Amino acid sequence: MSAHATVDTTQRLQALREIMAKPEYNVQAVVIPTEDQHFSEYIAQCDERRAFISGFTGSAGTAIVTPQNAYLFTDGRYFLQASKQLDQNWTLMKQGLPDVPTWQDFLSKNLDKNTRIGVDPTLISASDADGIQKALEPKQSELVSLPQNLVDLVWPDRPPRPANKVFPLDVKYSGESHQDKLKRVRAELKKEAKAIVVNMLDEVAWLFNLRGSDIDYNPVFFAYALVDQERALLFVNEQQLASSARDHLGPEVEVHPYDTFFSYLTHLGAELNASKGSQKVLVSDKASLAVAEAIGKDKIVVARSPVTDLKAVKNEVEIEGFRQSHIRDGAALVRYFAWLEEQLEAGKELSESQVADQLEKYRSEQDLFMGLSFPTISATGPNGAIIHYDPDPNDCAIVKKDQIYLCDSGAQFLDGTTDVTRTFHFGTPIAEEKRAFTRVLQGHIAIDTAIFPNGTTGYLLDPFARRPLWEDGLDYRHGTGHGVGHFLNVHEGPHGIGVRIAYNNTALKPGMTVSNEPGYYADGQYGIRIENIVIVRDAKTPNNFGDKGYLRFEHVTMCPMGKNLVDTSLLSAKEREWLNAYHAEVLEKVSPLVEKDERALRWLRRECSPL
């Protein structure tokens, strides 16, 4: 669906409200989050309940439906898209703006007293539910765990849950066996609890060195895991396990049917109750209310999953995989931008979607390619200002030579995951565009060259990227960087660079991957973003104040940065030096891979020549 199409939700909402009023449910509000039961960012089509009921297809947002009204809460990345997609039944709640409550606060502050608020307990986190319930008490309102998801009952042609093949990831790519990973998890458990529930799909995939394709762009599969000091249980649809995956797991991993997970937790909770000991089960802060209720709320410890932290720090094999996959990805990008420039010079009419397909073709020709890591944001002119724009193949703009073109794209390779944004102008940019681009470039360079003490969080580094923009009274409504999985999800926690206070909870550590992507968006005109993936490394400094040790970033993305958009009068000598050195590195690493494509090699040499 395009970023423009509006869906008529009148009948869907009417059907939902009729069910809400039935005596067996009797709820006066229903919360419909984006997430699936594993709190995945990208979800399978069968879990796109919020998109179905609201018509809004962005990847973040929560819907609340009452008998009279319907509200859609989302953040700054999606204000424009949501305002275009929501029909007259919906009120857009722009989270982050003054006087706009979070959806959680809205339930306690804006709804009437004595309201029964229905939730699917598998889709709301235990910690969220706890906080909301406490806030509801003064109003005598309550959260009600529904036995069925009410949206499913009004969604006649809901797609089936995917069940694609699961395959092992060779240790030559993962750098560590699943047996060794389990040992590390058990060492963490000793400090905390009797067992751990692993509910995030990328954590299960990482822990067992398995990959799948149940969710588009994310090499994961539907599964839960439970690990204690003796046993490792994997709850998965057994038909999905290729024989190689079964052999790979070996005798130390017990495989159980996916559908038996909650009954197993209930059994485990009963065992813990009977033992009358103080032992508890460690449950992730991203685990659902249903998990907490199955084990028993007094038998769990809610904390960040140790798997999240272990997975975030890449080993040397994974880091080398990131380097190599980004060089191959760079070759595909160089071939693409050279081709696109030639097409536009020749006056060809190509849509945003058609050119994105050509980029995918070039990527698919690279070694170890497994698919894209997210839908390509291919945006010309004003569409570039829609931060998470997704061109509709049937109805999108023609790429114009005289407009800024923003392309944010990425791939999954067996040895790494890529995510890169480049902004080009294939004609003659105006002074305002060049100035804005240069401010974004300066922010990008500030992060890339930052040196900072151990213990520093991405929250503290974020202003480095914004300072050059602030000088011109500019800014952007998204984070500066997110973690990236290794042949896993393109967005990965727990760390990141941004203004979200959560990013202040996790210090950056050597081996973490993070994107560096400041931007600027002029609504209705253009968008600019420059994104590289960087890896946190130890820094050699002349001194070591406080014996803290210092850190730096190593960039792995290899693609030129649109020199004709640079206003060189704004650059310092050091910034100019950085850009020339970066382009020299790109030329050296990427040119051997495009030798046979004369057009690409010519373009690469020109774009990488010194300023």
XYZ file of C-alpha atoms in Angstrom:
611
model
C 0.000 0.000 0.000
C 1.325 3.426 -0.851
C 2.126 6.091 1.695
C -0.909 7.982 0.356
C -3.849 5.550 0.141
C -6.686 5.956 2.652
C -8.732 2.916 3.707
C -12.413 3.208 4.664
C -12.489 1.648 8.144
C -16.178 2.350 8.939
C -17.397 -1.264 8.667
C -14.353 -2.717 10.437
C -14.816 -0.399 13.397
C -18.558 -1.049 13.517
C -17.956 -4.826 13.617
C -15.304 -4.424 16.334
C -17.594 -2.236 18.482
C -20.413 -4.785 18.238
C -18.072 -7.492 19.590
C -16.732 -5.187 22.337
C -20.308 -4.763 23.599
C -21.059 -8.514 23.791
C -21.553 -9.726 27.389
C -18.686 -12.249 27.163
C -16.251 -9.360 26.513
C -18.050 -6.221 27.796
C -15.157 -3.792 27.247
C -15.472 -0.049 26.678
C -12.063 0.323 25.036
C -9.677 -1.951 23.127
C -5.936 -1.420 22.740
C -4.495 -2.615 19.408
C -0.688 -2.408 19.390
C 1.573 -2.888 16.357
C 3.560 -5.717 17.921
C 3.137 -9.459 17.530
C 3.373 -11.910 20.452
C 7.186 -11.730 20.238
C 7.333 -7.901 20.233
C 8.879 -7.896 16.767
C 9.337 -4.557 15.042
C 8.605 -6.043 11.624
C 5.698 -8.460 11.726
C 4.120 -11.182 9.593
C 1.007 -10.208 7.607
C -1.229 -12.269 9.914
C -0.159 -10.011 12.808
C -0.835 -6.667 11.067
C -3.935 -6.068 13.183
C -3.360 -2.386 13.838
C -2.856 -1.750 10.101
C -6.049 -3.687 9.294
C -8.251 -1.836 11.784
C -6.827 1.672 11.151
C -5.531 1.673 7.572
C -2.204 3.128 8.791
C 0.695 0.913 7.664
C 3.719 2.521 9.395
C 5.912 0.297 11.564
C 5.151 2.081 14.868
C 1.883 3.042 16.473
C -0.936 1.958 18.773
C -4.682 2.169 18.161
C -7.310 2.656 20.875
C -10.950 2.102 19.936
C -13.883 3.154 22.158
C -17.629 2.944 21.373
C -17.569 6.504 19.984
C -13.980 7.246 18.945
C -10.819 5.769 17.456
C -7.325 7.107 18.167
C -4.017 6.325 16.483
C -0.832 7.163 18.431
C 2.447 7.363 16.508
C 5.761 9.252 16.563
C 7.307 12.009 14.441
C 8.589 9.661 11.732
C 5.005 8.895 10.740
C 2.970 12.087 11.275
C 2.828 12.799 7.535
C 2.081 9.218 6.473
C -0.584 8.704 9.149
C -2.324 11.980 8.291
C -2.621 10.743 4.690
C -3.685 7.165 5.447
C -6.192 7.605 8.306
C -9.815 8.176 7.291
C -12.401 10.425 9.006
C -13.072 7.812 11.728
C -9.664 8.337 13.304
C -7.981 10.990 15.435
C -4.194 11.163 14.946
C -2.348 11.529 18.267
C 1.104 12.989 17.542
C 3.216 11.489 20.316
C 6.124 13.644 21.435
C 4.366 16.957 20.781
C 3.429 19.106 23.813
C 0.107 18.143 25.474
C -0.177 14.856 23.566
C -0.232 11.961 26.075
C 1.362 8.587 25.418
C -1.237 5.897 24.665
C -0.551 4.454 28.127
C -1.296 7.779 29.870
C -4.333 8.333 27.653
C -6.014 5.240 29.141
C -5.844 6.607 32.686
C -6.177 10.333 31.975
C -8.638 10.603 29.075
C -11.043 7.659 29.397
C -14.060 7.698 31.735
C -14.140 6.161 35.225
C -15.023 2.453 35.571
C -13.808 1.626 32.056
C -13.002 -1.984 31.209
C -10.077 -1.830 28.754
C -9.595 -4.957 26.659
C -6.109 -6.182 25.719
C -4.785 -9.314 24.053
C -2.398 -10.410 26.854
C 0.066 -11.865 24.321
C 0.480 -8.413 22.714
C 1.114 -6.162 25.710
C 4.266 -6.360 27.788
C 3.964 -7.415 31.405
C 5.753 -4.217 32.512
C 3.434 -1.984 30.426
C 0.354 -3.763 31.772
C 1.589 -3.362 35.336
C 2.197 0.372 34.970
C -1.147 0.953 33.241
C -3.110 -1.037 35.836
C -1.583 1.005 38.684
C -2.453 4.269 36.907
C -6.054 3.064 36.333
C -6.765 2.259 39.993
C -7.777 5.801 41.095
C -10.419 5.751 38.335
C -11.676 2.265 39.251
C -10.889 1.227 35.677
C -9.162 -2.046 34.791
C -7.197 -3.834 32.092
C -9.012 -6.984 30.973
C -7.035 -9.883 29.441
C -9.222 -11.064 26.557
C -9.440 -14.794 25.760
C -9.355 -13.990 22.017
C -8.005 -11.145 19.922
C -11.086 -9.132 18.949
C -9.569 -7.790 15.719
C -9.044 -11.382 14.529
C -12.787 -11.936 14.937
C -13.614 -9.104 12.503
C -10.818 -9.830 9.982
C -12.425 -12.280 7.542
C -9.461 -12.911 5.216
C -6.633 -12.845 7.767
C -3.558 -14.562 6.264
C -2.250 -17.794 7.871
C 0.856 -17.749 10.097
C 3.993 -18.446 7.991
C 5.858 -21.721 8.524
C 8.962 -21.497 6.328
C 12.065 -23.691 6.579
C 14.559 -23.045 9.381
C 18.251 -23.596 8.598
C 21.499 -23.501 10.623
C 23.957 -20.588 10.345
C 27.468 -22.009 9.958
C 29.893 -21.116 12.736
C 32.213 -19.667 10.039
C 29.663 -16.814 9.849
C 28.424 -16.729 13.478
C 31.881 -16.996 15.073
C 30.554 -18.917 18.107
C 28.705 -22.233 18.544
C 25.240 -22.330 20.087
C 26.655 -24.565 22.848
C 29.062 -21.765 23.853
C 26.274 -19.185 23.686
C 24.118 -21.316 25.989
C 27.042 -21.520 28.450
C 27.260 -17.707 28.494
C 23.506 -17.373 29.058
C 23.674 -19.885 31.929
C 26.531 -17.929 33.498
C 24.267 -14.843 33.442
C 21.372 -16.872 34.888
C 23.384 -17.897 37.960
C 23.270 -14.264 39.055
C 19.531 -13.906 38.523
C 17.136 -16.867 38.374
C 16.358 -20.550 37.872
C 15.496 -20.246 34.167
C 15.046 -17.671 31.410
C 12.250 -17.272 28.870
C 13.545 -16.114 25.476
C 10.616 -14.623 23.556
C 12.179 -12.247 21.001
C 12.549 -13.964 17.628
C 15.998 -12.531 16.849
C 17.232 -13.648 20.293
C 16.058 -17.220 19.675
C 17.681 -17.213 16.210
C 20.954 -15.795 17.567
C 21.102 -18.142 20.573
C 20.703 -21.343 18.526
C 22.530 -20.145 15.370
C 19.391 -20.749 13.322
C 17.780 -18.548 10.685
C 14.435 -18.574 8.889
C 12.155 -16.385 6.763
C 8.799 -16.202 8.555
C 8.886 -12.391 8.609
C 9.752 -10.397 5.492
C 13.240 -8.841 5.594
C 14.069 -10.500 8.957
C 15.760 -13.924 8.865
C 13.792 -15.205 11.868
C 11.173 -17.887 12.557
C 8.325 -18.232 15.048
C 9.716 -19.795 18.215
C 10.153 -19.393 21.952
C 12.941 -20.813 24.096
C 13.412 -21.666 27.755
C 16.875 -22.206 29.208
C 17.855 -23.388 32.685
C 21.140 -24.776 34.050
C 20.503 -28.264 32.633
C 18.101 -27.943 29.729
C 17.505 -25.841 26.616
C 13.976 -26.065 25.203
C 13.057 -24.718 21.770
C 9.327 -24.316 21.051
C 8.938 -24.300 17.272
C 6.710 -25.802 14.595
C 8.785 -28.976 14.071
C 7.843 -29.271 10.383
C 9.816 -26.053 9.833
C 13.143 -27.534 10.975
C 15.217 -28.707 8.026
C 17.043 -31.954 8.840
C 20.292 -29.964 8.860
C 18.807 -27.733 11.583
C 17.763 -30.737 13.664
C 21.257 -32.264 13.373
C 22.861 -28.893 14.146
C 20.924 -28.519 17.428
C 22.163 -31.886 18.664
C 20.910 -33.798 21.714
C 21.367 -30.887 24.139
C 18.407 -28.945 22.698
C 14.893 -30.320 23.261
C 12.403 -29.420 20.543
C 8.741 -28.935 21.554
C 5.725 -27.808 19.479
C 5.282 -24.011 19.292
C 1.671 -24.245 20.486
C 2.650 -25.969 23.755
C 4.724 -23.033 25.041
C 2.103 -21.423 27.303
C 0.938 -24.746 28.762
C 4.589 -25.556 29.543
C 4.950 -22.209 31.363
C 1.791 -22.929 33.392
C 3.268 -26.311 34.344
C 6.585 -24.645 35.277
C 4.741 -22.083 37.461
C 2.890 -24.882 39.256
C 6.205 -26.689 39.877
C 7.738 -23.534 41.357
C 4.709 -23.060 43.606
C 4.878 -26.652 44.810
C 8.609 -26.406 45.580
C 7.854 -23.394 47.870
C 11.407 -22.164 47.195
C 12.383 -18.624 46.325
C 13.520 -19.502 42.790
C 12.100 -17.390 39.996
C 12.060 -17.294 36.207
C 13.791 -14.427 34.419
C 11.376 -12.840 31.965
C 12.409 -10.134 29.500
C 10.991 -6.634 29.885
C 9.700 -7.258 26.367
C 7.826 -10.421 27.338
C 4.049 -10.397 27.239
C 1.516 -10.219 30.025
C 0.448 -13.730 28.913
C 3.924 -15.072 29.782
C 3.781 -13.457 33.241
C 0.245 -14.729 33.878
C 1.117 -18.292 32.765
C 4.097 -18.623 35.160
C 2.531 -16.515 37.909
C 3.432 -12.868 38.544
C 5.019 -13.702 41.911
C 7.324 -16.277 40.283
C 9.027 -14.036 37.737
C 11.796 -11.449 37.698
C 11.281 -8.890 34.928
C 14.562 -7.507 33.549
C 16.273 -6.856 30.268
C 17.088 -10.182 28.631
C 20.806 -10.995 28.988
C 20.574 -12.393 25.432
C 19.919 -8.836 24.184
C 23.219 -7.638 25.623
C 25.244 -10.681 24.540
C 23.900 -10.443 20.975
C 24.621 -6.695 20.721
C 28.395 -7.155 21.109
C 29.690 -8.718 17.894
C 32.663 -11.093 17.871
C 35.623 -10.647 15.504
C 34.190 -13.096 12.927
C 30.909 -11.161 12.823
C 32.777 -7.836 12.595
C 34.829 -9.063 9.632
C 31.538 -10.255 8.080
C 30.139 -6.740 8.491
C 33.183 -5.283 6.724
C 33.050 -7.684 3.794
C 29.267 -7.605 3.307
C 29.347 -3.793 3.262
C 32.030 -3.736 0.554
C 29.917 -6.049 -1.652
C 26.848 -3.941 -0.833
C 28.825 -0.847 -1.841
C 29.551 -2.399 -5.235
C 25.815 -2.925 -5.811
C 25.070 0.685 -4.772
C 27.771 2.129 -7.031
C 26.472 0.143 -10.012
C 22.960 1.358 -9.188
C 23.675 5.079 -8.802
C 25.830 5.061 -11.975
C 22.990 3.372 -13.874
C 20.365 5.740 -12.425
C 22.364 8.834 -13.367
C 22.739 7.554 -16.950
C 19.002 6.835 -17.219
C 18.084 10.327 -15.971
C 20.656 11.983 -18.259
C 19.018 10.153 -21.188
C 15.600 11.521 -20.162
C 14.140 8.110 -19.215
C 10.923 8.113 -17.153
C 11.385 5.706 -14.248
C 9.292 5.489 -11.081
C 10.694 5.333 -7.546
C 9.594 1.703 -7.369
C 11.122 0.704 -10.735
C 14.529 2.102 -9.795
C 14.369 0.353 -6.385
C 13.812 -2.952 -8.235
C 16.995 -2.317 -10.227
C 18.930 -1.769 -6.994
C 17.598 -5.077 -5.649
C 18.729 -6.802 -8.874
C 22.293 -5.470 -8.431
C 22.298 -6.572 -4.789
C 20.994 -10.051 -5.616
C 24.057 -10.591 -7.868
C 26.409 -10.231 -4.878
C 27.845 -13.271 -3.062
C 26.003 -14.567 0.049
C 22.926 -12.379 -0.683
C 19.821 -13.617 1.190
C 17.321 -10.803 0.532
C 16.653 -7.188 1.483
C 16.829 -6.083 5.138
C 13.795 -3.731 4.851
C 11.652 -2.273 2.044
C 13.728 0.211 0.036
C 12.920 3.866 0.682
C 13.335 5.270 -2.839
C 12.102 8.855 -2.668
C 12.277 11.763 -5.089
C 11.692 15.412 -4.158
C 8.898 15.920 -1.592
C 8.580 12.168 -0.911
C 12.050 12.297 0.651
C 10.531 14.370 3.464
C 8.361 11.355 4.457
C 10.922 9.743 6.738
C 9.748 6.138 6.275
C 8.344 6.484 2.752
C 7.519 3.234 0.931
C 6.811 3.723 -2.799
C 3.707 1.954 -4.121
C 4.624 0.107 -7.362
C 1.195 1.021 -8.797
C 1.193 4.669 -7.793
C 4.439 6.484 -7.063
C 6.408 9.425 -8.391
C 8.760 9.517 -11.366
C 12.368 10.129 -10.269
C 13.319 13.608 -11.491
C 16.817 14.773 -12.397
C 16.173 18.237 -10.952
C 15.052 16.990 -7.505
C 16.953 15.578 -4.549
C 16.766 11.772 -4.524
C 16.971 9.940 -1.164
C 17.606 6.190 -1.094
C 17.620 4.253 2.211
C 18.129 0.543 1.590
C 19.823 -2.570 2.903
C 20.454 -6.243 2.413
C 20.770 -9.475 4.329
C 23.936 -11.441 3.617
C 25.025 -14.653 5.351
C 27.951 -12.681 6.802
C 26.183 -9.432 7.773
C 23.267 -7.027 7.521
C 23.511 -3.678 5.717
C 21.545 -0.429 6.027
C 22.697 2.611 4.082
C 21.199 5.956 3.070
C 22.538 8.203 0.351
C 21.131 11.492 -0.920
C 22.002 12.580 -4.470
C 21.068 15.353 -6.865
C 21.596 14.324 -10.491
C 21.084 17.896 -11.756
C 22.102 21.226 -10.209
C 21.126 21.672 -6.546
C 20.154 25.098 -5.224
C 22.064 26.866 -2.432
C 19.498 26.005 0.263
C 19.699 22.259 -0.569
C 23.506 22.340 -0.515
C 23.601 24.155 2.812
C 21.171 21.691 4.443
C 23.036 18.676 3.003
C 26.358 20.034 4.265
C 24.959 20.538 7.778
C 23.787 16.904 7.772
C 27.193 15.779 6.466
C 28.935 17.725 9.259
C 26.728 15.976 11.842
C 27.561 12.624 10.256
C 31.305 13.381 10.379
C 31.007 14.504 14.026
C 29.672 11.077 15.038
C 32.116 9.180 12.811
C 35.136 10.955 14.324
C 33.909 11.032 17.937
C 36.229 9.717 20.647
C 34.592 9.138 24.006
C 35.273 7.395 27.340
C 33.987 3.932 28.216
C 30.606 4.237 29.905
C 29.314 6.822 27.392
C 25.813 6.216 26.040
C 24.386 7.042 22.621
C 22.023 9.445 24.372
C 25.025 11.584 25.283
C 26.530 11.435 21.766
C 23.326 12.424 19.934
C 23.926 16.225 20.172
C 27.218 15.788 18.261
C 25.126 14.999 15.155
C 22.630 17.832 15.661
C 24.976 20.687 16.561
C 25.780 21.713 12.939
C 22.050 21.629 12.108
C 21.165 23.616 15.221
C 23.542 26.344 14.047
C 21.134 26.918 11.147
C 17.984 26.425 13.247
C 17.425 22.963 11.708
C 16.794 19.549 13.296
C 15.246 16.129 12.562
C 12.516 14.074 14.215
C 14.218 10.691 14.517
C 17.101 9.070 16.341
C 20.642 9.356 15.043
C 21.454 5.654 15.204
C 20.159 2.162 15.953
C 21.934 -1.133 16.582
C 22.131 -3.598 13.668
C 21.911 -7.398 13.874
C 24.380 -9.797 12.256
C 22.358 -11.459 9.470
C 19.432 -10.629 11.729
C 17.080 -7.697 12.317
C 18.233 -4.404 10.827
C 17.073 -2.619 14.011
C 18.526 -4.113 17.174
C 18.753 -2.998 20.798
C 19.489 -2.321 23.514
C 21.745 0.587 22.502
C 21.316 3.398 20.026
C 22.152 7.050 19.456
C 19.197 9.338 20.054
C 17.127 11.561 22.312
C 15.050 8.680 23.715
C 15.960 8.453 27.384
C 16.079 4.637 27.059
C 19.323 5.070 25.106
C 20.887 6.453 28.290
C 20.519 3.033 29.960
C 23.115 1.279 27.805
C 26.732 2.346 27.412
C 28.339 1.756 24.024
C 30.785 -1.147 24.152
C 33.498 -2.367 21.757
C 31.922 -4.696 19.178
C 28.523 -2.988 19.096
C 27.227 -1.951 15.676
C 25.217 1.233 15.266
C 23.972 3.370 12.406
C 25.072 6.993 11.983
C 22.190 8.729 10.190
C 21.448 12.393 10.826
C 19.021 14.031 8.392
C 16.944 17.068 7.526
C 13.439 17.116 6.009
C 11.785 20.118 4.369
C 8.105 19.112 4.229
C 6.727 19.208 0.703
C 10.169 19.830 -0.796
C 12.920 17.293 -0.115
C 14.589 15.014 2.412
C 18.268 14.516 3.226
C 19.826 11.655 5.186
C 23.362 10.249 5.188
C 23.719 6.851 6.848
C 26.700 4.590 7.453
C 26.979 1.602 9.773
C 29.778 2.006 12.311
C 31.325 -0.412 14.813
C 32.422 0.623 18.300
C 36.173 -0.013 18.715
C 38.838 0.735 21.312
C 40.604 4.060 20.671
C 44.290 4.757 21.208
C 44.560 8.122 22.947
C 47.727 9.909 24.135
C 46.324 9.913 27.693
C 43.879 7.780 29.659
C 42.213 10.033 32.217
C 40.594 8.102 35.064
C 41.857 4.807 33.568
C 38.500 4.572 31.782
C 39.751 3.613 28.335
C 38.401 5.431 25.293
C 36.304 4.355 22.317
C 35.885 5.375 18.689
C 33.866 4.305 15.640
C 34.988 2.332 12.581
C 32.742 2.894 9.539
C 32.039 -0.139 7.339
C 29.589 1.310 4.771
C 31.348 1.950 1.458
C 29.509 4.293 -0.920
C 30.209 7.838 -2.206
C 28.381 10.789 -0.617
C 27.097 13.128 -3.349
C 29.835 15.771 -3.607
C 27.772 18.167 -5.767
C 25.543 18.748 -2.725
C 28.457 19.873 -0.547
C 28.898 23.582 0.184
C 32.659 23.482 0.695
C 32.685 26.985 2.205
C 31.000 25.553 5.325
C 33.495 22.710 5.823
C 36.457 22.954 8.174
C 39.842 21.718 6.948
C 39.369 18.572 9.066
C 35.908 17.859 7.618
C 37.197 18.285 4.064
C 40.091 15.950 4.909
C 37.644 13.379 6.344
C 35.472 13.365 3.193
C 38.474 13.015 0.876
C 39.912 10.183 3.014
C 36.528 8.416 3.126
C 36.162 8.609 -0.654
C 39.739 7.343 -1.160
C 38.886 4.338 1.055
C 35.644 3.657 -0.855
C 37.502 3.804 -4.189
C 40.207 1.419 -2.983
C 37.805 -1.160 -1.510
C 34.935 -1.075 -4.021
C 36.678 -0.548 -7.386
C 37.986 -4.180 -7.638
C 34.346 -5.378 -7.432
C 33.067 -3.153 -10.262
C 35.990 -3.582 -12.680
C 33.757 -5.272 -15.264
C 31.146 -2.508 -15.194
C 32.809 0.424 -17.005
C 29.941 2.816 -16.312
C 30.084 2.052 -12.557
C 33.879 2.330 -12.407
C 33.817 5.688 -14.245
C 31.124 7.012 -11.891
C 32.943 5.720 -8.797
C 36.231 7.371 -9.805
C 34.518 10.697 -10.458
C 32.483 10.641 -7.214
C 35.537 9.645 -5.148
C 37.900 12.269 -6.578
C 39.097 14.778 -3.936
C 37.045 17.911 -3.291
